[in-house]
Amino acid sequence: MSLFVGPTDHAGVRPSMAILTLHHVSKVFATDNGSGQVVAVNDVSLNVDSGGFFSIIGPSGCGKSTLLRIIGGLLDPSSGELTVGGEPVKGPHPWIGMVFQEESTFPWRTTLGNVEFGLEMRGVSPTQRRAKAREMIRLVGLSGFEERYPSELSGGMKQRVAIARALVLEPKILLMDEPFGALDEQTRIILGEELLRIRDELKQTIMLVTHNINESVQLSDRVMVMTARPGRVKEVVFIDLPHPRDSSIIASDRFGHLVAQVWSALREESIKSFKQTEQAH
Ligand code: ADP
């Protein structure tokens, strides 16, 4: 992990170390009635270090999900450029996988069937895909639950299935949009710890969108704080907590200090966003 110091207009590290870069990316949507425009993302540049854990935090509606969907190739930017592995990209890239907050498992498929799905789509043989899926199910701690349907699993377990389903395709970069948003605090902390363990094992790069400050500090190497809409880069907080990192880190003084640092960058933006929302009503 590099600690970049020096002038840059980019949030993150030197471009040469980066697996993913965004150059002056903006996104403008037409409003529902077609009479106006919403600037959802405003001139965001960032570099994500290979093997890094990069979180994006910001007030609700500031453009975090839009940014992640642009990176995942689900949306085109209105302007700006993205590179993956140094190459400009348009649309979905094979190195990139995604996990969303909303229920993203198929209720009619078992754990094994869900995790196998992407490999099936890729035409991998049944024997091979079953072996890979079982290995991934083990890695996310769901061995013994291969034949269960989502309705027989807890929220945390379903989210593990969703994570295994993305990981089995071996993405070099995993994008996660509030993956633990619907879970209770303790489950969220434990799953976060497991995510770091898996990340260390698979050597992946992870980008996480979250509105949870503690979660961003627990998991990340860098936390990018966005402004209230239209979302720009406000500040990048470097999280210098050691690795391997387990959830006991939450009790440390340094953790508390970093949480305070993220909040001090975020506070003013949250107040602005709150006022924007109040004015809209
Ligand atoms: P966040 O993830 O930070 O809560 P979003 O990226 O979901 O924010 O949304 C940013 C802004 O863009 C919001 O004002 C939202 O209403 C608007 N927006 C998002 N998607 C669309 C869309 N498809 N069409 C129009 N406006 C959109």
PDB file of C-alpha atoms and ligand atoms in Angstrom:
ATOM      1  CA  MET A   1       0.000   0.000   0.000  1.00  0.00           C
ATOM      2  CA  SER A   2       1.479   3.320  -0.997  1.00  0.00           C
ATOM      3  CA  LEU A   3       1.103   6.496   0.974  1.00  0.00           C
ATOM      4  CA  PHE A   4       0.997   9.161  -1.666  1.00  0.00           C
ATOM      5  CA  VAL A   5       2.128  12.606  -0.708  1.00  0.00           C
ATOM      6  CA  GLY A   6       2.404  15.386  -3.222  1.00  0.00           C
ATOM      7  CA  PRO A   7       0.275  17.563  -5.418  1.00  0.00           C
ATOM      8  CA  THR A   8      -2.602  15.884  -7.244  1.00  0.00           C
ATOM      9  CA  ASP A   9      -6.130  16.750  -8.252  1.00  0.00           C
ATOM     10  CA  HIS A  10      -6.976  13.089  -7.782  1.00  0.00           C
ATOM     11  CA  ALA A  11      -8.457  11.477  -4.703  1.00  0.00           C
ATOM     12  CA  GLY A  12      -6.138   8.583  -3.939  1.00  0.00           C
ATOM     13  CA  VAL A  13      -2.744   7.410  -4.984  1.00  0.00           C
ATOM     14  CA  ARG A  14      -0.370   7.950  -7.872  1.00  0.00           C
ATOM     15  CA  PRO A  15      -1.955   6.927 -11.185  1.00  0.00           C
ATOM     16  CA  SER A  16       0.941   4.525 -11.833  1.00  0.00           C
ATOM     17  CA  MET A  17      -0.116   2.379  -8.836  1.00  0.00           C
ATOM     18  CA  ALA A  18      -3.785   2.525  -9.700  1.00  0.00           C
ATOM     19  CA  ILE A  19      -5.911  -0.363 -10.970  1.00  0.00           C
ATOM     20  CA  LEU A  20      -8.816   2.030 -11.501  1.00  0.00           C
ATOM     21  CA  THR A  21      -8.883   5.724 -12.309  1.00  0.00           C
ATOM     22  CA  LEU A  22     -11.592   8.284 -12.899  1.00  0.00           C
ATOM     23  CA  HIS A  23     -10.739  11.509 -14.696  1.00  0.00           C
ATOM     24  CA  HIS A  24     -13.138  14.410 -14.300  1.00  0.00           C
ATOM     25  CA  VAL A  25     -16.242  12.208 -14.329  1.00  0.00           C
ATOM     26  CA  SER A  26     -19.624  13.949 -14.213  1.00  0.00           C
ATOM     27  CA  LYS A  27     -23.172  12.702 -14.560  1.00  0.00           C
ATOM     28  CA  VAL A  28     -26.208  14.808 -15.348  1.00  0.00           C
ATOM     29  CA  PHE A  29     -29.710  13.301 -15.322  1.00  0.00           C
ATOM     30  CA  ALA A  30     -32.838  14.765 -16.856  1.00  0.00           C
ATOM     31  CA  THR A  31     -35.514  15.258 -14.176  1.00  0.00           C
ATOM     32  CA  ASP A  32     -38.582  12.995 -14.242  1.00  0.00           C
ATOM     33  CA  ASN A  33     -40.810  15.547 -15.970  1.00  0.00           C
ATOM     34  CA  GLY A  34     -38.022  16.244 -18.498  1.00  0.00           C
ATOM     35  CA  SER A  35     -38.029  19.977 -17.781  1.00  0.00           C
ATOM     36  CA  GLY A  36     -34.742  20.221 -15.903  1.00  0.00           C
ATOM     37  CA  GLN A  37     -31.462  18.560 -15.025  1.00  0.00           C
ATOM     38  CA  VAL A  38     -29.913  17.065 -11.914  1.00  0.00           C
ATOM     39  CA  VAL A  39     -26.142  17.102 -11.594  1.00  0.00           C
ATOM     40  CA  ALA A  40     -25.605  13.875  -9.645  1.00  0.00           C
ATOM     41  CA  VAL A  41     -21.797  13.650  -9.905  1.00  0.00           C
ATOM     42  CA  ASN A  42     -19.649  16.711 -10.466  1.00  0.00           C
ATOM     43  CA  ASP A  43     -16.094  16.396 -11.800  1.00  0.00           C
ATOM     44  CA  VAL A  44     -14.840  13.457  -9.738  1.00  0.00           C
ATOM     45  CA  SER A  45     -11.279  12.287 -10.248  1.00  0.00           C
ATOM     46  CA  LEU A  46      -9.847   9.437  -8.223  1.00  0.00           C
ATOM     47  CA  ASN A  47      -7.292   6.654  -8.288  1.00  0.00           C
ATOM     48  CA  VAL A  48      -7.798   3.321  -6.584  1.00  0.00           C
ATOM     49  CA  ASP A  49      -4.669   1.455  -5.603  1.00  0.00           C
ATOM     50  CA  SER A  50      -4.404  -2.196  -6.640  1.00  0.00           C
ATOM     51  CA  GLY A  51      -5.317  -4.305  -3.596  1.00  0.00           C
ATOM     52  CA  GLY A  52      -6.701  -1.292  -1.781  1.00  0.00           C
ATOM     53  CA  PHE A  53      -9.988  -0.883   0.057  1.00  0.00           C
ATOM     54  CA  PHE A  54     -11.507   2.417  -1.022  1.00  0.00           C
ATOM     55  CA  SER A  55     -14.743   3.675   0.509  1.00  0.00           C
ATOM     56  CA  ILE A  56     -17.023   6.428  -0.673  1.00  0.00           C
ATOM     57  CA  ILE A  57     -19.106   8.171   1.955  1.00  0.00           C
ATOM     58  CA  GLY A  58     -21.365  11.187   1.631  1.00  0.00           C
ATOM     59  CA  PRO A  59     -24.809  12.525   2.442  1.00  0.00           C
ATOM     60  CA  SER A  60     -27.820  10.697   1.065  1.00  0.00           C
ATOM     61  CA  GLY A  61     -28.476  11.664  -2.572  1.00  0.00           C
ATOM     62  CA  CYS A  62     -24.965  13.044  -3.190  1.00  0.00           C
ATOM     63  CA  GLY A  63     -24.270  10.684  -6.100  1.00  0.00           C
ATOM     64  CA  LYS A  64     -22.458   7.739  -4.457  1.00  0.00           C
ATOM     65  CA  SER A  65     -24.510   5.015  -6.138  1.00  0.00           C
ATOM     66  CA  THR A  66     -24.433   6.862  -9.437  1.00  0.00           C
ATOM     67  CA  LEU A  67     -20.650   6.931  -9.256  1.00  0.00           C
ATOM     68  CA  LEU A  68     -20.459   3.217  -8.475  1.00  0.00           C
ATOM     69  CA  ARG A  69     -22.869   2.382 -11.296  1.00  0.00           C
ATOM     70  CA  ILE A  70     -20.697   4.373 -13.699  1.00  0.00           C
ATOM     71  CA  ILE A  71     -17.634   2.404 -12.547  1.00  0.00           C
ATOM     72  CA  GLY A  72     -19.578  -0.852 -12.916  1.00  0.00           C
ATOM     73  CA  GLY A  73     -20.468   0.088 -16.497  1.00  0.00           C
ATOM     74  CA  LEU A  74     -24.213   0.188 -15.753  1.00  0.00           C
ATOM     75  CA  LEU A  75     -24.362   3.924 -16.554  1.00  0.00           C
ATOM     76  CA  ASP A  76     -22.381   6.064 -18.979  1.00  0.00           C
ATOM     77  CA  PRO A  77     -20.793   9.218 -17.582  1.00  0.00           C
ATOM     78  CA  SER A  78     -21.999  12.483 -19.167  1.00  0.00           C
ATOM     79  CA  SER A  79     -18.349  13.506 -19.368  1.00  0.00           C
ATOM     80  CA  GLY A  80     -14.967  12.306 -18.186  1.00  0.00           C
ATOM     81  CA  GLU A  81     -13.065   9.069 -18.525  1.00  0.00           C
ATOM     82  CA  LEU A  82     -12.499   5.806 -16.657  1.00  0.00           C
ATOM     83  CA  THR A  83      -9.556   3.447 -16.907  1.00  0.00           C
ATOM     84  CA  VAL A  84      -9.190  -0.091 -15.601  1.00  0.00           C
ATOM     85  CA  GLY A  85      -5.677  -1.543 -15.586  1.00  0.00           C
ATOM     86  CA  GLY A  86      -4.548   1.570 -17.477  1.00  0.00           C
ATOM     87  CA  GLU A  87      -6.989   1.070 -20.378  1.00  0.00           C
ATOM     88  CA  PRO A  88      -9.947   3.366 -21.055  1.00  0.00           C
ATOM     89  CA  VAL A  89     -13.244   1.520 -20.567  1.00  0.00           C
ATOM     90  CA  LYS A  90     -16.808   1.931 -21.702  1.00  0.00           C
ATOM     91  CA  GLY A  91     -19.527  -0.371 -20.361  1.00  0.00           C
ATOM     92  CA  PRO A  92     -19.083  -3.402 -18.070  1.00  0.00           C
ATOM     93  CA  HIS A  93     -15.511  -4.651 -17.626  1.00  0.00           C
ATOM     94  CA  PRO A  94     -14.696  -8.339 -16.956  1.00  0.00           C
ATOM     95  CA  TRP A  95     -12.429  -7.436 -14.015  1.00  0.00           C
ATOM     96  CA  ILE A  96     -15.317  -5.803 -12.175  1.00  0.00           C
ATOM     97  CA  GLY A  97     -17.979  -7.511 -10.018  1.00  0.00           C
ATOM     98  CA  MET A  98     -20.805  -5.903  -8.039  1.00  0.00           C
ATOM     99  CA  VAL A  99     -22.738  -6.571  -4.828  1.00  0.00           C
ATOM    100  CA  PHE A 100     -25.792  -4.470  -3.973  1.00  0.00           C
ATOM    101  CA  GLN A 101     -27.697  -3.831  -0.783  1.00  0.00           C
ATOM    102  CA  GLU A 102     -31.036  -4.967  -2.076  1.00  0.00           C
ATOM    103  CA  GLU A 103     -31.919  -8.610  -2.041  1.00  0.00           C
ATOM    104  CA  SER A 104     -29.897  -9.906  -4.937  1.00  0.00           C
ATOM    105  CA  THR A 105     -30.271 -13.648  -4.515  1.00  0.00           C
ATOM    106  CA  PHE A 106     -32.701 -15.702  -6.606  1.00  0.00           C
ATOM    107  CA  PRO A 107     -35.372 -17.044  -4.224  1.00  0.00           C
ATOM    108  CA  TRP A 108     -35.964 -20.104  -6.412  1.00  0.00           C
ATOM    109  CA  ARG A 109     -32.334 -21.224  -6.282  1.00  0.00           C
ATOM    110  CA  THR A 110     -30.466 -22.818  -3.379  1.00  0.00           C
ATOM    111  CA  THR A 111     -27.254 -21.302  -1.996  1.00  0.00           C
ATOM    112  CA  LEU A 112     -25.267 -23.530  -4.364  1.00  0.00           C
ATOM    113  CA  GLY A 113     -27.552 -22.675  -7.294  1.00  0.00           C
ATOM    114  CA  ASN A 114     -27.215 -18.960  -6.600  1.00  0.00           C
ATOM    115  CA  VAL A 115     -23.432 -19.043  -6.330  1.00  0.00           C
ATOM    116  CA  GLU A 116     -23.141 -21.188  -9.457  1.00  0.00           C
ATOM    117  CA  PHE A 117     -25.324 -18.864 -11.513  1.00  0.00           C
ATOM    118  CA  GLY A 118     -22.638 -16.612 -13.039  1.00  0.00           C
ATOM    119  CA  LEU A 119     -20.424 -19.576 -13.925  1.00  0.00           C
ATOM    120  CA  GLU A 120     -23.392 -21.260 -15.578  1.00  0.00           C
ATOM    121  CA  MET A 121     -23.901 -18.112 -17.670  1.00  0.00           C
ATOM    122  CA  ARG A 122     -20.247 -18.282 -18.657  1.00  0.00           C
ATOM    123  CA  GLY A 123     -20.710 -21.874 -19.846  1.00  0.00           C
ATOM    124  CA  VAL A 124     -18.474 -23.481 -17.190  1.00  0.00           C
ATOM    125  CA  SER A 125     -19.079 -27.248 -16.895  1.00  0.00           C
ATOM    126  CA  PRO A 126     -21.319 -28.460 -14.029  1.00  0.00           C
ATOM    127  CA  THR A 127     -18.500 -30.296 -12.229  1.00  0.00           C
ATOM    128  CA  GLN A 128     -16.149 -27.346 -12.377  1.00  0.00           C
ATOM    129  CA  ARG A 129     -18.709 -24.754 -11.404  1.00  0.00           C
ATOM    130  CA  ARG A 130     -19.980 -26.811  -8.490  1.00  0.00           C
ATOM    131  CA  ALA A 131     -16.450 -27.226  -7.134  1.00  0.00           C
ATOM    132  CA  LYS A 132     -15.749 -23.496  -7.451  1.00  0.00           C
ATOM    133  CA  ALA A 133     -19.079 -22.547  -5.907  1.00  0.00           C
ATOM    134  CA  ARG A 134     -18.534 -24.898  -2.944  1.00  0.00           C
ATOM    135  CA  GLU A 135     -15.099 -23.394  -2.335  1.00  0.00           C
ATOM    136  CA  MET A 136     -16.538 -19.874  -2.351  1.00  0.00           C
ATOM    137  CA  ILE A 137     -19.400 -20.920  -0.049  1.00  0.00           C
ATOM    138  CA  ARG A 138     -16.770 -22.257   2.367  1.00  0.00           C
ATOM    139  CA  LEU A 139     -14.833 -18.999   2.161  1.00  0.00           C
ATOM    140  CA  VAL A 140     -17.870 -16.923   3.144  1.00  0.00           C
ATOM    141  CA  GLY A 141     -18.620 -19.320   6.027  1.00  0.00           C
ATOM    142  CA  LEU A 142     -21.752 -20.983   4.641  1.00  0.00           C
ATOM    143  CA  SER A 143     -20.603 -24.621   4.400  1.00  0.00           C
ATOM    144  CA  GLY A 144     -23.532 -26.836   5.371  1.00  0.00           C
ATOM    145  CA  PHE A 145     -26.070 -24.419   3.889  1.00  0.00           C
ATOM    146  CA  GLU A 146     -25.505 -25.315   0.220  1.00  0.00           C
ATOM    147  CA  GLU A 147     -28.980 -26.786  -0.265  1.00  0.00           C
ATOM    148  CA  ARG A 148     -30.927 -24.091   1.616  1.00  0.00           C
ATOM    149  CA  TYR A 149     -33.135 -21.580  -0.173  1.00  0.00           C
ATOM    150  CA  PRO A 150     -32.824 -17.831   0.595  1.00  0.00           C
ATOM    151  CA  SER A 151     -36.105 -17.929   2.545  1.00  0.00           C
ATOM    152  CA  GLU A 152     -34.410 -20.352   4.971  1.00  0.00           C
ATOM    153  CA  LEU A 153     -31.456 -18.014   5.590  1.00  0.00           C
ATOM    154  CA  SER A 154     -30.998 -14.930   7.801  1.00  0.00           C
ATOM    155  CA  GLY A 155     -30.355 -11.488   6.273  1.00  0.00           C
ATOM    156  CA  GLY A 156     -26.630 -11.786   7.014  1.00  0.00           C
ATOM    157  CA  MET A 157     -26.466 -15.235   5.409  1.00  0.00           C
ATOM    158  CA  LYS A 158     -28.277 -14.030   2.283  1.00  0.00           C
ATOM    159  CA  GLN A 159     -25.779 -11.222   1.990  1.00  0.00           C
ATOM    160  CA  ARG A 160     -22.948 -13.774   2.251  1.00  0.00           C
ATOM    161  CA  VAL A 161     -24.582 -15.669  -0.628  1.00  0.00           C
ATOM    162  CA  ALA A 162     -24.664 -12.441  -2.660  1.00  0.00           C
ATOM    163  CA  ILE A 163     -20.983 -11.835  -1.882  1.00  0.00           C
ATOM    164  CA  ALA A 164     -20.037 -15.421  -2.800  1.00  0.00           C
ATOM    165  CA  ARG A 165     -22.004 -15.079  -6.029  1.00  0.00           C
ATOM    166  CA  ALA A 166     -19.941 -12.055  -7.040  1.00  0.00           C
ATOM    167  CA  LEU A 167     -16.618 -13.493  -5.808  1.00  0.00           C
ATOM    168  CA  VAL A 168     -16.938 -16.804  -7.649  1.00  0.00           C
ATOM    169  CA  LEU A 169     -16.450 -14.931 -10.922  1.00  0.00           C
ATOM    170  CA  GLU A 170     -13.047 -13.835  -9.581  1.00  0.00           C
ATOM    171  CA  PRO A 171     -13.404 -10.107 -10.137  1.00  0.00           C
ATOM    172  CA  LYS A 172     -10.177  -8.189  -9.600  1.00  0.00           C
ATOM    173  CA  ILE A 173     -12.270  -5.237  -8.442  1.00  0.00           C
ATOM    174  CA  LEU A 174     -15.350  -5.736  -6.296  1.00  0.00           C
ATOM    175  CA  LEU A 175     -17.841  -2.851  -6.116  1.00  0.00           C
ATOM    176  CA  MET A 176     -20.161  -2.943  -3.112  1.00  0.00           C
ATOM    177  CA  ASP A 177     -23.109  -0.591  -2.748  1.00  0.00           C
ATOM    178  CA  GLU A 178     -24.250  -0.523   0.902  1.00  0.00           C
ATOM    179  CA  PRO A 179     -23.900  -4.322   1.063  1.00  0.00           C
ATOM    180  CA  PHE A 180     -24.559  -4.411   4.818  1.00  0.00           C
ATOM    181  CA  GLY A 181     -27.078  -1.565   4.885  1.00  0.00           C
ATOM    182  CA  ALA A 182     -30.055  -3.717   5.843  1.00  0.00           C
ATOM    183  CA  LEU A 183     -28.243  -5.636   8.589  1.00  0.00           C
ATOM    184  CA  ASP A 184     -28.058  -4.997  12.319  1.00  0.00           C
ATOM    185  CA  GLU A 185     -24.905  -3.360  13.685  1.00  0.00           C
ATOM    186  CA  GLN A 186     -23.291  -6.509  15.120  1.00  0.00           C
ATOM    187  CA  THR A 187     -23.847  -8.583  11.980  1.00  0.00           C
ATOM    188  CA  ARG A 188     -22.508  -5.706   9.945  1.00  0.00           C
ATOM    189  CA  ILE A 189     -19.291  -5.529  12.011  1.00  0.00           C
ATOM    190  CA  ILE A 190     -18.700  -9.297  11.877  1.00  0.00           C
ATOM    191  CA  LEU A 191     -19.395  -9.528   8.139  1.00  0.00           C
ATOM    192  CA  GLY A 192     -17.048  -6.586   7.603  1.00  0.00           C
ATOM    193  CA  GLU A 193     -14.311  -8.456   9.466  1.00  0.00           C
ATOM    194  CA  GLU A 194     -14.931 -11.511   7.288  1.00  0.00           C
ATOM    195  CA  LEU A 195     -14.875  -9.420   4.151  1.00  0.00           C
ATOM    196  CA  LEU A 196     -11.381  -8.186   5.075  1.00  0.00           C
ATOM    197  CA  ARG A 197     -10.230 -11.765   5.675  1.00  0.00           C
ATOM    198  CA  ILE A 198     -11.576 -12.863   2.275  1.00  0.00           C
ATOM    199  CA  ARG A 199     -10.074  -9.814   0.606  1.00  0.00           C
ATOM    200  CA  ASP A 200      -6.668 -10.647   2.120  1.00  0.00           C
ATOM    201  CA  GLU A 201      -6.986 -14.210   0.833  1.00  0.00           C
ATOM    202  CA  LEU A 202      -8.133 -13.320  -2.691  1.00  0.00           C
ATOM    203  CA  LYS A 203      -6.014 -10.131  -2.981  1.00  0.00           C
ATOM    204  CA  GLN A 204      -8.828  -8.075  -4.385  1.00  0.00           C
ATOM    205  CA  THR A 205      -9.412  -4.386  -4.754  1.00  0.00           C
ATOM    206  CA  ILE A 206     -12.669  -3.285  -3.139  1.00  0.00           C
ATOM    207  CA  MET A 207     -14.724  -0.129  -3.559  1.00  0.00           C
ATOM    208  CA  LEU A 208     -17.490   0.325  -1.039  1.00  0.00           C
ATOM    209  CA  VAL A 209     -20.307   2.850  -0.940  1.00  0.00           C
ATOM    210  CA  THR A 210     -21.574   3.366   2.573  1.00  0.00           C
ATOM    211  CA  HIS A 211     -23.259   5.949   4.755  1.00  0.00           C
ATOM    212  CA  ASN A 212     -21.838   4.346   7.898  1.00  0.00           C
ATOM    213  CA  ILE A 213     -18.757   6.181   9.193  1.00  0.00           C
ATOM    214  CA  ASN A 214     -17.626   3.383  11.542  1.00  0.00           C
ATOM    215  CA  GLU A 215     -17.910   0.850   8.741  1.00  0.00           C
ATOM    216  CA  SER A 216     -15.859   3.007   6.382  1.00  0.00           C
ATOM    217  CA  VAL A 217     -13.060   3.320   8.966  1.00  0.00           C
ATOM    218  CA  GLN A 218     -13.193  -0.350  10.037  1.00  0.00           C
ATOM    219  CA  LEU A 219     -12.705  -1.604   6.494  1.00  0.00           C
ATOM    220  CA  SER A 220     -10.854   0.945   4.393  1.00  0.00           C
ATOM    221  CA  ASP A 221      -7.414   2.172   3.543  1.00  0.00           C
ATOM    222  CA  ARG A 222      -8.908   5.371   2.164  1.00  0.00           C
ATOM    223  CA  VAL A 223     -12.258   7.024   2.724  1.00  0.00           C
ATOM    224  CA  MET A 224     -13.376   9.519   0.116  1.00  0.00           C
ATOM    225  CA  VAL A 225     -15.849  12.008   1.556  1.00  0.00           C
ATOM    226  CA  MET A 226     -18.232  13.497  -1.019  1.00  0.00           C
ATOM    227  CA  THR A 227     -19.982  16.849  -0.804  1.00  0.00           C
ATOM    228  CA  ALA A 228     -23.746  17.292  -0.742  1.00  0.00           C
ATOM    229  CA  ARG A 229     -25.285  17.128  -4.239  1.00  0.00           C
ATOM    230  CA  PRO A 230     -23.877  17.775  -6.758  1.00  0.00           C
ATOM    231  CA  GLY A 231     -21.339  15.282  -5.420  1.00  0.00           C
ATOM    232  CA  ARG A 232     -17.699  16.305  -5.627  1.00  0.00           C
ATOM    233  CA  VAL A 233     -14.646  15.018  -3.769  1.00  0.00           C
ATOM    234  CA  LYS A 234     -14.488  16.882  -0.483  1.00  0.00           C
ATOM    235  CA  GLU A 235     -11.584  15.098   1.183  1.00  0.00           C
ATOM    236  CA  VAL A 236      -9.788  11.766   1.286  1.00  0.00           C
ATOM    237  CA  VAL A 237      -9.022  10.423   4.746  1.00  0.00           C
ATOM    238  CA  PHE A 238      -6.139   7.936   4.877  1.00  0.00           C
ATOM    239  CA  ILE A 239      -6.905   5.115   7.289  1.00  0.00           C
ATOM    240  CA  ASP A 240      -3.585   4.060   8.741  1.00  0.00           C
ATOM    241  CA  LEU A 241      -4.914   1.191  10.871  1.00  0.00           C
ATOM    242  CA  PRO A 242      -2.769  -1.975  10.629  1.00  0.00           C
ATOM    243  CA  HIS A 243      -3.499  -5.140   8.602  1.00  0.00           C
ATOM    244  CA  PRO A 244      -4.526  -7.894   9.128  1.00  0.00           C
ATOM    245  CA  ARG A 245      -7.327  -6.049  10.856  1.00  0.00           C
ATOM    246  CA  ASP A 246     -10.090  -7.576  12.958  1.00  0.00           C
ATOM    247  CA  SER A 247     -13.070  -5.882  14.542  1.00  0.00           C
ATOM    248  CA  SER A 248     -11.327  -5.389  17.904  1.00  0.00           C
ATOM    249  CA  ILE A 249      -9.761  -2.345  16.191  1.00  0.00           C
ATOM    250  CA  ILE A 250     -13.026  -0.520  16.882  1.00  0.00           C
ATOM    251  CA  ALA A 251     -12.030  -0.149  20.534  1.00  0.00           C
ATOM    252  CA  SER A 252      -8.711   1.585  19.731  1.00  0.00           C
ATOM    253  CA  ASP A 253      -8.036   5.285  20.260  1.00  0.00           C
ATOM    254  CA  ARG A 254      -6.797   5.600  16.682  1.00  0.00           C
ATOM    255  CA  PHE A 255     -10.119   4.239  15.381  1.00  0.00           C
ATOM    256  CA  GLY A 256     -12.019   6.872  17.372  1.00  0.00           C
ATOM    257  CA  HIS A 257      -9.704   9.567  16.084  1.00  0.00           C
ATOM    258  CA  LEU A 258     -10.235   8.518  12.434  1.00  0.00           C
ATOM    259  CA  VAL A 259     -14.019   8.342  12.873  1.00  0.00           C
ATOM    260  CA  ALA A 260     -13.900  11.907  14.207  1.00  0.00           C
ATOM    261  CA  GLN A 261     -11.775  12.952  11.210  1.00  0.00           C
ATOM    262  CA  VAL A 262     -14.272  11.512   8.706  1.00  0.00           C
ATOM    263  CA  TRP A 263     -17.175  13.103  10.566  1.00  0.00           C
ATOM    264  CA  SER A 264     -15.505  16.507  10.625  1.00  0.00           C
ATOM    265  CA  ALA A 265     -15.231  16.361   6.797  1.00  0.00           C
ATOM    266  CA  LEU A 266     -18.780  15.057   6.465  1.00  0.00           C
ATOM    267  CA  ARG A 267     -20.624  17.162   9.023  1.00  0.00           C
ATOM    268  CA  GLU A 268     -20.975  20.356   7.011  1.00  0.00           C
ATOM    269  CA  GLU A 269     -22.101  18.368   3.942  1.00  0.00           C
ATOM    270  CA  SER A 270     -24.681  16.422   5.930  1.00  0.00           C
ATOM    271  CA  ILE A 271     -26.118  19.699   7.258  1.00  0.00           C
ATOM    272  CA  LYS A 272     -26.250  21.129   3.703  1.00  0.00           C
ATOM    273  CA  SER A 273     -27.929  17.994   2.407  1.00  0.00           C
ATOM    274  CA  PHE A 274     -30.440  18.070   5.275  1.00  0.00           C
ATOM    275  CA  LYS A 275     -31.331  21.670   4.391  1.00  0.00           C
ATOM    276  CA  GLN A 276     -31.609  20.810   0.670  1.00  0.00           C
ATOM    277  CA  THR A 277     -34.078  18.049   1.546  1.00  0.00           C
ATOM    278  CA  GLU A 278     -36.080  20.315   3.864  1.00  0.00           C
ATOM    279  CA  GLN A 279     -36.319  23.019   1.178  1.00  0.00           C
ATOM    280  CA  ALA A 280     -37.550  20.463  -1.347  1.00  0.00           C
ATOM    281  CA  HIS A 281     -40.545  19.681   0.930  1.00  0.00           C
TER     282      HIS A 281
HETATM  283  P1  ADP B   1     -26.652   8.385  -3.211  1.00  0.00           P
HETATM  284  O1  ADP B   1     -26.240   7.023  -3.631  1.00  0.00           O
HETATM  285  O2  ADP B   1     -25.488   9.233  -2.746  1.00  0.00           O
HETATM  286  O3  ADP B   1     -27.751   8.401  -2.191  1.00  0.00           O
HETATM  287  P2  ADP B   1     -27.628   8.621  -5.942  1.00  0.00           P
HETATM  288  O4  ADP B   1     -26.409   8.393  -6.748  1.00  0.00           O
HETATM  289  O5  ADP B   1     -28.579   7.495  -5.809  1.00  0.00           O
HETATM  290  O6  ADP B   1     -27.222   9.175  -4.493  1.00  0.00           O
HETATM  291  O7  ADP B   1     -28.425   9.872  -6.542  1.00  0.00           O
HETATM  292  C1  ADP B   1     -27.812  11.136  -6.761  1.00  0.00           C
HETATM  293  C2  ADP B   1     -28.846  12.099  -7.346  1.00  0.00           C
HETATM  294  O8  ADP B   1     -29.147  11.712  -8.681  1.00  0.00           O
HETATM  295  C3  ADP B   1     -30.175  12.111  -6.590  1.00  0.00           C
HETATM  296  O9  ADP B   1     -30.670  13.425  -6.585  1.00  0.00           O
HETATM  297  C4  ADP B   1     -31.053  11.203  -7.418  1.00  0.00           C
HETATM  298  O10 ADP B   1     -32.405  11.564  -7.296  1.00  0.00           O
HETATM  299  C5  ADP B   1     -30.540  11.472  -8.827  1.00  0.00           C
HETATM  300  N1  ADP B   1     -30.706  10.292  -9.710  1.00  0.00           N
HETATM  301  C6  ADP B   1     -30.138   9.068  -9.531  1.00  0.00           C
HETATM  302  N2  ADP B   1     -30.473   8.231 -10.537  1.00  0.00           N
HETATM  303  C7  ADP B   1     -31.293   8.960 -11.370  1.00  0.00           C
HETATM  304  C8  ADP B   1     -31.974   8.665 -12.587  1.00  0.00           C
HETATM  305  N3  ADP B   1     -31.877   7.461 -13.172  1.00  0.00           N
HETATM  306  N4  ADP B   1     -32.713   9.670 -13.166  1.00  0.00           N
HETATM  307  C9  ADP B   1     -32.796  10.886 -12.591  1.00  0.00           C
HETATM  308  N5  ADP B   1     -32.168  11.223 -11.446  1.00  0.00           N
HETATM  309  C10 ADP B   1     -31.426  10.277 -10.833  1.00  0.00           C
END
